[in-house]
Short mmCIF file of C-alpha atoms in Angstrom, two decimals:
data_model
loop_
_atom_site.label_atom_id
_atom_site.label_comp_id
_atom_site.label_asym_id
_atom_site.label_seq_id
_atom_site.Cartn_x
_atom_site.Cartn_y
_atom_site.Cartn_z
CA MET A 1 0.10 -0.09 -0.05
CA PRO A 2 1.30 3.58 -0.21
CA GLY A 3 3.87 4.33 2.14
CA GLY A 4 5.12 0.77 2.46
CA ARG A 5 2.20 -0.20 4.87
CA ARG A 6 0.83 -3.66 4.21
CA VAL A 7 -2.73 -5.04 4.71
CA ALA A 8 -3.32 -8.94 5.24
CA ALA A 9 -6.72 -8.80 3.01
CA VAL A 10 -7.09 -12.83 3.66
CA THR A 11 -5.00 -14.77 6.51
CA ASP A 12 -5.16 -18.42 6.92
CA ALA A 13 -8.22 -19.30 4.32
CA ARG A 14 -8.47 -23.31 4.66
CA PHE A 15 -11.39 -24.92 3.27
CA ASP A 16 -11.86 -27.24 0.36
CA VAL A 17 -14.91 -27.68 -2.51
CA ALA A 18 -15.57 -31.44 -3.55
CA ALA A 19 -17.24 -32.29 -6.56
CA GLY A 20 -20.95 -32.16 -6.69
CA GLU A 21 -20.84 -29.67 -3.70
CA CYS A 22 -21.99 -25.97 -3.10
CA LEU A 23 -20.01 -24.18 -0.44
CA ALA A 24 -21.43 -20.37 0.39
CA LEU A 25 -18.99 -17.91 1.48
CA ILE A 26 -20.63 -15.22 3.29
CA GLY A 27 -19.44 -12.49 5.49
CA GLU A 28 -20.06 -8.54 5.63
CA SER A 29 -18.51 -6.16 2.77
CA GLY A 30 -14.78 -5.99 3.15
CA CYS A 31 -14.11 -9.00 4.79
CA GLY A 32 -11.94 -10.25 2.01
CA LYS A 33 -14.41 -12.53 0.07
CA SER A 34 -13.89 -11.01 -3.34
CA VAL A 35 -10.20 -11.07 -2.61
CA LEU A 36 -9.93 -14.32 -2.41
CA ALA A 37 -11.75 -15.33 -5.31
CA SER A 38 -9.65 -12.88 -7.42
CA ALA A 39 -6.44 -14.80 -5.82
CA LEU A 40 -8.05 -18.07 -7.08
CA LEU A 41 -8.37 -16.24 -10.85
CA GLY A 42 -5.14 -14.75 -10.90
CA LEU A 43 -6.79 -11.35 -11.03
CA LEU A 44 -5.17 -9.61 -7.90
CA PRO A 45 -3.67 -6.06 -8.43
CA GLY A 46 0.35 -5.81 -9.31
CA ASN A 47 1.06 -4.84 -5.78
CA ALA A 48 -0.54 -8.08 -4.09
CA GLN A 49 1.38 -11.01 -2.71
CA THR A 50 0.21 -14.42 -1.97
CA ALA A 51 1.51 -17.34 0.05
CA GLY A 52 0.04 -20.92 0.53
CA ARG A 53 -1.68 -23.04 -2.12
CA ALA A 54 -4.74 -23.33 -3.77
CA LEU A 55 -4.86 -26.57 -5.67
CA LEU A 56 -7.40 -27.40 -8.27
CA GLY A 57 -6.62 -31.22 -8.98
CA ASP A 58 -2.73 -31.11 -9.13
CA LEU A 59 -2.81 -27.24 -10.35
CA ASP A 60 -1.67 -24.90 -7.82
CA LEU A 61 -3.28 -21.75 -8.66
CA LEU A 62 -1.31 -19.53 -6.54
CA ALA A 63 1.67 -20.67 -8.38
CA ALA A 64 0.32 -20.24 -11.91
CA ASP A 65 1.51 -17.63 -14.46
CA GLU A 66 -0.92 -15.44 -16.62
CA ARG A 67 -0.32 -17.79 -19.54
CA THR A 68 -1.83 -20.86 -17.45
CA PHE A 69 -4.70 -18.50 -16.24
CA ALA A 70 -5.56 -17.51 -20.02
CA ARG A 71 -5.11 -20.92 -21.52
CA THR A 72 -5.93 -23.23 -18.96
CA VAL A 73 -7.90 -21.84 -16.05
CA ARG A 74 -10.42 -19.10 -16.94
CA GLY A 75 -13.62 -20.31 -18.52
CA ARG A 76 -12.19 -23.94 -18.67
CA LEU A 77 -11.50 -24.94 -15.18
CA ILE A 78 -13.01 -22.09 -13.48
CA GLY A 79 -15.78 -20.41 -14.71
CA LEU A 80 -16.76 -16.93 -13.16
CA VAL A 81 -19.91 -14.92 -12.54
CA PRO A 82 -18.18 -11.75 -11.62
CA GLN A 83 -19.18 -9.25 -8.74
CA SER A 84 -19.48 -6.65 -11.39
CA PRO A 85 -20.86 -7.76 -14.61
CA ALA A 86 -21.33 -4.25 -16.37
CA ALA A 87 -17.31 -3.85 -15.93
CA HIS A 88 -16.87 -7.67 -17.17
CA LEU A 89 -18.96 -7.28 -20.34
CA THR A 90 -17.23 -5.98 -23.59
CA PRO A 91 -18.96 -2.63 -23.83
CA VAL A 92 -18.71 -2.29 -27.72
CA ARG A 93 -20.18 -5.57 -28.70
CA THR A 94 -23.51 -7.31 -28.49
CA VAL A 95 -24.23 -9.87 -25.72
CA ARG A 96 -25.14 -12.32 -28.44
CA SER A 97 -21.40 -11.60 -30.35
CA GLN A 98 -19.75 -12.36 -26.88
CA LEU A 99 -21.82 -15.68 -26.03
CA GLU A 100 -21.00 -17.20 -29.66
CA GLU A 101 -17.38 -15.98 -29.44
CA THR A 102 -17.10 -17.86 -25.83
CA VAL A 103 -19.00 -20.86 -26.96
CA ALA A 104 -16.57 -21.12 -29.93
CA GLU A 105 -13.60 -20.51 -27.80
CA LEU A 106 -14.67 -22.89 -24.89
CA THR A 107 -16.70 -25.75 -26.79
CA GLU A 108 -16.51 -27.98 -30.04
CA VAL A 109 -19.57 -26.11 -31.59
CA ARG A 110 -18.76 -24.69 -34.97
CA GLY A 111 -20.63 -23.07 -37.88
CA ARG A 112 -22.82 -20.01 -37.77
CA THR A 113 -26.32 -21.60 -37.17
CA ALA A 114 -25.10 -23.72 -34.64
CA LEU A 115 -23.18 -21.07 -32.40
CA ARG A 116 -26.33 -19.03 -32.84
CA GLU A 117 -28.27 -21.73 -31.37
CA ALA A 118 -25.55 -22.47 -28.49
CA ALA A 119 -25.77 -18.86 -27.51
CA GLU A 120 -29.57 -18.62 -26.99
CA ALA A 121 -29.53 -21.90 -25.38
CA ALA A 122 -26.95 -20.36 -22.96
CA ALA A 123 -28.59 -17.29 -22.41
CA GLU A 124 -32.17 -19.42 -21.78
CA ARG A 125 -30.23 -21.18 -18.70
CA ALA A 126 -29.18 -18.03 -17.11
CA ALA A 127 -32.94 -16.47 -17.75
CA PHE A 128 -31.75 -13.97 -19.94
CA PRO A 129 -34.25 -12.85 -22.56
CA VAL A 130 -33.21 -14.00 -26.22
CA ASP A 131 -34.77 -10.88 -27.89
CA HIS A 132 -32.31 -9.05 -25.59
CA LEU A 133 -29.17 -10.71 -27.20
CA ASP A 134 -28.46 -8.05 -29.72
CA ARG A 135 -28.27 -5.39 -27.39
CA HIS A 136 -25.08 -4.00 -25.96
CA PRO A 137 -24.39 -3.79 -22.32
CA HIS A 138 -24.99 -0.26 -21.86
CA GLU A 139 -28.48 -0.95 -23.08
CA LEU A 140 -29.02 -3.54 -20.13
CA SER A 141 -30.43 -3.34 -16.41
CA GLY A 142 -28.22 -4.26 -13.92
CA GLY A 143 -30.01 -7.10 -13.24
CA LEU A 144 -29.85 -8.21 -17.16
CA ALA A 145 -26.03 -7.54 -16.93
CA GLN A 146 -26.07 -10.14 -14.17
CA ARG A 147 -27.81 -12.82 -16.03
CA ALA A 148 -25.73 -12.20 -19.32
CA ALA A 149 -22.38 -12.83 -17.26
CA THR A 150 -23.98 -15.70 -15.57
CA ALA A 151 -24.50 -17.24 -19.05
CA LEU A 152 -21.28 -16.59 -20.35
CA ALA A 153 -19.88 -18.25 -17.22
CA LEU A 154 -21.83 -21.36 -17.65
CA VAL A 155 -20.68 -21.97 -21.50
CA GLY A 156 -17.75 -23.94 -20.47
CA ASP A 157 -19.17 -26.20 -18.25
CA ALA A 158 -16.09 -25.65 -15.78
CA PRO A 159 -15.31 -28.28 -13.31
CA LEU A 160 -15.49 -25.19 -10.65
CA LEU A 161 -17.85 -22.45 -11.03
CA LEU A 162 -16.77 -19.22 -9.05
CA ALA A 163 -19.98 -17.03 -8.38
CA ASP A 164 -19.24 -13.36 -6.90
CA GLU A 165 -22.61 -12.32 -5.74
CA PRO A 166 -24.59 -13.76 -8.41
CA THR A 167 -27.64 -12.36 -7.78
CA THR A 168 -26.97 -8.75 -7.58
CA GLY A 169 -29.75 -6.74 -8.79
CA LEU A 170 -32.13 -9.35 -9.29
CA ASP A 171 -35.66 -9.74 -7.96
CA ARG A 172 -36.71 -12.73 -5.54
CA GLU A 173 -37.96 -15.05 -8.30
CA LEU A 174 -34.79 -14.49 -10.67
CA VAL A 175 -32.68 -15.05 -7.69
CA ASP A 176 -34.38 -18.39 -7.00
CA HIS A 177 -34.06 -19.13 -10.68
CA THR A 178 -30.48 -17.91 -10.67
CA VAL A 179 -29.42 -20.22 -8.01
CA ASP A 180 -31.13 -22.94 -9.20
CA GLU A 181 -29.35 -22.99 -12.48
CA LEU A 182 -26.19 -22.82 -10.42
CA ARG A 183 -27.10 -25.93 -8.47
CA ARG A 184 -28.14 -27.87 -11.47
CA HIS A 185 -24.50 -26.90 -12.85
CA VAL A 186 -23.19 -28.54 -9.85
CA ASP A 187 -25.30 -31.58 -9.90
CA LYS A 188 -25.02 -32.27 -13.57
CA ARG A 189 -23.13 -35.50 -13.94
CA GLY A 190 -21.95 -34.88 -10.24
CA GLY A 191 -18.23 -33.61 -11.32
CA ARG A 192 -18.63 -29.90 -10.62
CA GLY A 193 -18.28 -27.69 -7.57
CA LEU A 194 -19.43 -23.93 -6.97
CA LEU A 195 -18.00 -21.64 -4.43
CA MET A 196 -20.49 -18.91 -4.08
CA ILE A 197 -20.09 -15.46 -2.65
CA THR A 198 -22.78 -14.21 -1.38
CA HIS A 199 -24.68 -11.55 0.90
CA ASP A 200 -28.08 -13.24 -0.04
CA LEU A 201 -28.20 -15.65 3.19
CA ALA A 202 -31.90 -16.56 1.51
CA ALA A 203 -30.11 -17.52 -1.51
CA ALA A 204 -27.41 -19.40 0.10
CA GLU A 205 -29.56 -21.26 2.15
CA ARG A 206 -31.58 -22.36 -0.70
CA ILE A 207 -28.39 -23.44 -2.77
CA ALA A 208 -25.45 -24.30 -0.47
CA ASP A 209 -24.26 -28.11 1.18
CA ARG A 210 -21.98 -26.12 3.57
CA VAL A 211 -21.17 -22.53 4.81
CA ALA A 212 -17.83 -20.50 5.11
CA VAL A 213 -18.04 -17.73 7.18
CA MET A 214 -15.25 -15.08 6.73
CA TYR A 215 -14.85 -12.16 9.14
CA ALA A 216 -11.98 -9.33 9.07
CA GLY A 217 -10.00 -11.79 6.80
CA ARG A 218 -10.08 -14.77 8.06
CA ILE A 219 -12.40 -18.32 8.16
CA VAL A 220 -14.37 -18.09 11.44
CA GLU A 221 -16.80 -21.30 10.58
CA LEU A 222 -17.32 -24.06 8.58
CA ALA A 223 -20.55 -25.47 8.76
CA ASP A 224 -22.98 -28.10 7.10
CA ALA A 225 -25.86 -25.53 5.69
CA THR A 226 -28.72 -27.49 6.96
CA ALA A 227 -27.28 -27.32 10.90
CA PHE A 228 -26.21 -23.71 10.24
CA PHE A 229 -29.69 -22.68 8.93
CA GLY A 230 -31.76 -24.69 11.19
CA THR A 231 -30.90 -26.56 14.35
CA PRO A 232 -28.73 -25.90 16.18
CA GLY A 233 -27.54 -22.97 14.46
CA PRO A 234 -24.42 -21.65 13.47
CA ARG A 235 -21.52 -21.91 16.38
CA HIS A 236 -19.68 -18.48 16.13
CA PRO A 237 -21.21 -15.35 17.48
CA TYR A 238 -20.50 -13.53 14.18
CA SER A 239 -22.60 -16.10 12.41
CA ARG A 240 -25.28 -16.06 14.79
CA GLY A 241 -25.26 -12.58 14.61
CA LEU A 242 -25.96 -12.34 10.53
CA LEU A 243 -28.75 -14.74 10.98
CA ASP A 244 -30.28 -12.65 13.84
CA ALA A 245 -30.05 -9.49 11.50
CA LEU A 246 -32.56 -11.05 8.94
CA PRO A 247 -36.14 -9.59 8.90
CA ASP A 248 -37.38 -12.91 9.09
CA ARG A 249 -35.58 -13.67 12.24
CA ALA A 250 -34.72 -11.48 14.85
CA PHE A 251 -34.15 -8.42 12.92
CA ALA A 252 -31.37 -7.38 15.29
CA PRO A 253 -28.37 -6.01 13.79
CA ILE A 254 -24.48 -6.59 15.02
CA PRO A 255 -23.48 -3.79 16.92
CA GLY A 256 -20.65 -2.06 15.94
CA LEU A 257 -18.32 -2.10 12.64
CA PRO A 258 -16.02 -4.62 11.39
CA PRO A 259 -11.93 -3.45 12.38
CA GLU A 260 -9.84 -2.07 9.38
CA LEU A 261 -7.90 -4.84 7.87
CA GLY A 262 -4.78 -2.60 8.34
CA ALA A 263 -5.40 -2.35 11.94
CA LEU A 264 -6.46 -5.50 13.49
CA PRO A 265 -6.27 -6.44 17.23
CA ASP A 266 -3.75 -9.27 18.45
CA GLY A 267 -6.82 -11.26 19.38
CA CYS A 268 -10.15 -12.10 18.07
CA ALA A 269 -11.16 -9.47 15.62
CA PHE A 270 -14.92 -9.67 16.38
CA ALA A 271 -14.44 -9.33 20.18
CA ALA A 272 -15.56 -5.60 20.44
CA ARG A 273 -18.69 -6.67 19.11
CA CYS A 274 -19.45 -9.85 21.04
CA ASP A 275 -21.55 -10.27 23.50
CA ARG A 276 -19.80 -13.55 24.94
CA VAL A 277 -16.25 -11.64 25.13
CA SER A 278 -13.81 -13.08 27.94
CA ASP A 279 -10.37 -12.87 28.93
CA ALA A 280 -9.37 -15.52 26.43
CA CYS A 281 -10.44 -13.28 23.60
CA ALA A 282 -7.09 -11.69 24.07
CA ALA A 283 -5.46 -14.40 21.70
CA LEU A 284 -6.31 -14.89 18.71
CA PRO A 285 -8.73 -18.22 18.56
CA PRO A 286 -7.50 -20.77 15.78
CA LEU A 287 -9.71 -22.37 13.44
CA ARG A 288 -10.39 -25.87 15.56
CA GLY A 289 -12.29 -28.24 13.51
CA GLU A 290 -15.43 -26.09 12.27
CA VAL A 291 -15.15 -22.69 14.48
CA ALA A 292 -12.70 -20.10 15.13
CA CYS A 293 -13.58 -18.73 19.04
CA HIS A 294 -12.89 -19.38 22.60
CA HIS A 295 -16.67 -19.72 23.31
CA PRO A 296 -18.56 -20.92 20.60
CA HIS A 297 -22.06 -21.88 20.87
CA ALA A 298 -22.95 -25.54 21.27
CA ALA A 299 -22.36 -28.05 18.55
CA LEU A 300 -25.43 -30.40 17.14
CA THR A 301 -24.23 -33.47 19.39
CA GLU A 302 -24.02 -31.16 22.62
CA ALA A 303 -27.30 -29.50 21.71
CA ALA A 304 -28.52 -33.38 21.60
CA ASP A 305 -27.04 -34.47 24.77
CA ARG A 306 -28.44 -31.57 26.89
CA ALA A 307 -31.74 -32.50 25.40
#
């Protein structure tokens, strides 16, 4: 950063996504979710540094060069639904031309008629209206641009789909359609995985097999989605706060604000906002099993034992 300052945008992110599985990565804005996605696709800015490994099969994404990303990874091994589709689409070309080019590049389809039909089929998968295919990106609403970007991401049938806020700008019906189509992508032949970054907890509940919660650049909880959204609920106090803030639940906001990533405390980053804080929180809690907390809520087996 300017002045030689360093910011750890993501630290100790340890998780896996299996074939046939959807992992929903949730957390407040600025916690590092999209930075993590950019790292997996080699799209970090030039002043960023990475350490560790991110394995897709035998390929270490953090060690791959730009040639590998351009020719092997993007679109072929990892399909991306971007957070800002308007910036992702080429502004001087129609949606149809971009879809046809992507189909020609990533599939075996050839011939003008076949490419046209394949582009229209891809649009329909993402609920993008075929009669809008000949429009340019600036002629689309935010929701239509999101659906166009989703259609592009699905073309290559990549083994890993990375969806960064894929439901932004969509009404509830289209949110449900979009996440259902992403789920079908995962379930098709069982050989594909989905990492979905989202603020939409209802969409995450609808699609996810597991949930990863990120706070201040760290994964603080990994949980089975059914237990997370149902009984016994999340174990980390921050995760509980996210669910309790929903209108159909307690509708109670989490007090305070997340810390700046450049000025994180030595101990638990959530301690200043937590109603379960103790002296132990002065030390950074490691991720033990599925939760990084000194005083987590009871696990399913513990809750069953008490019952």
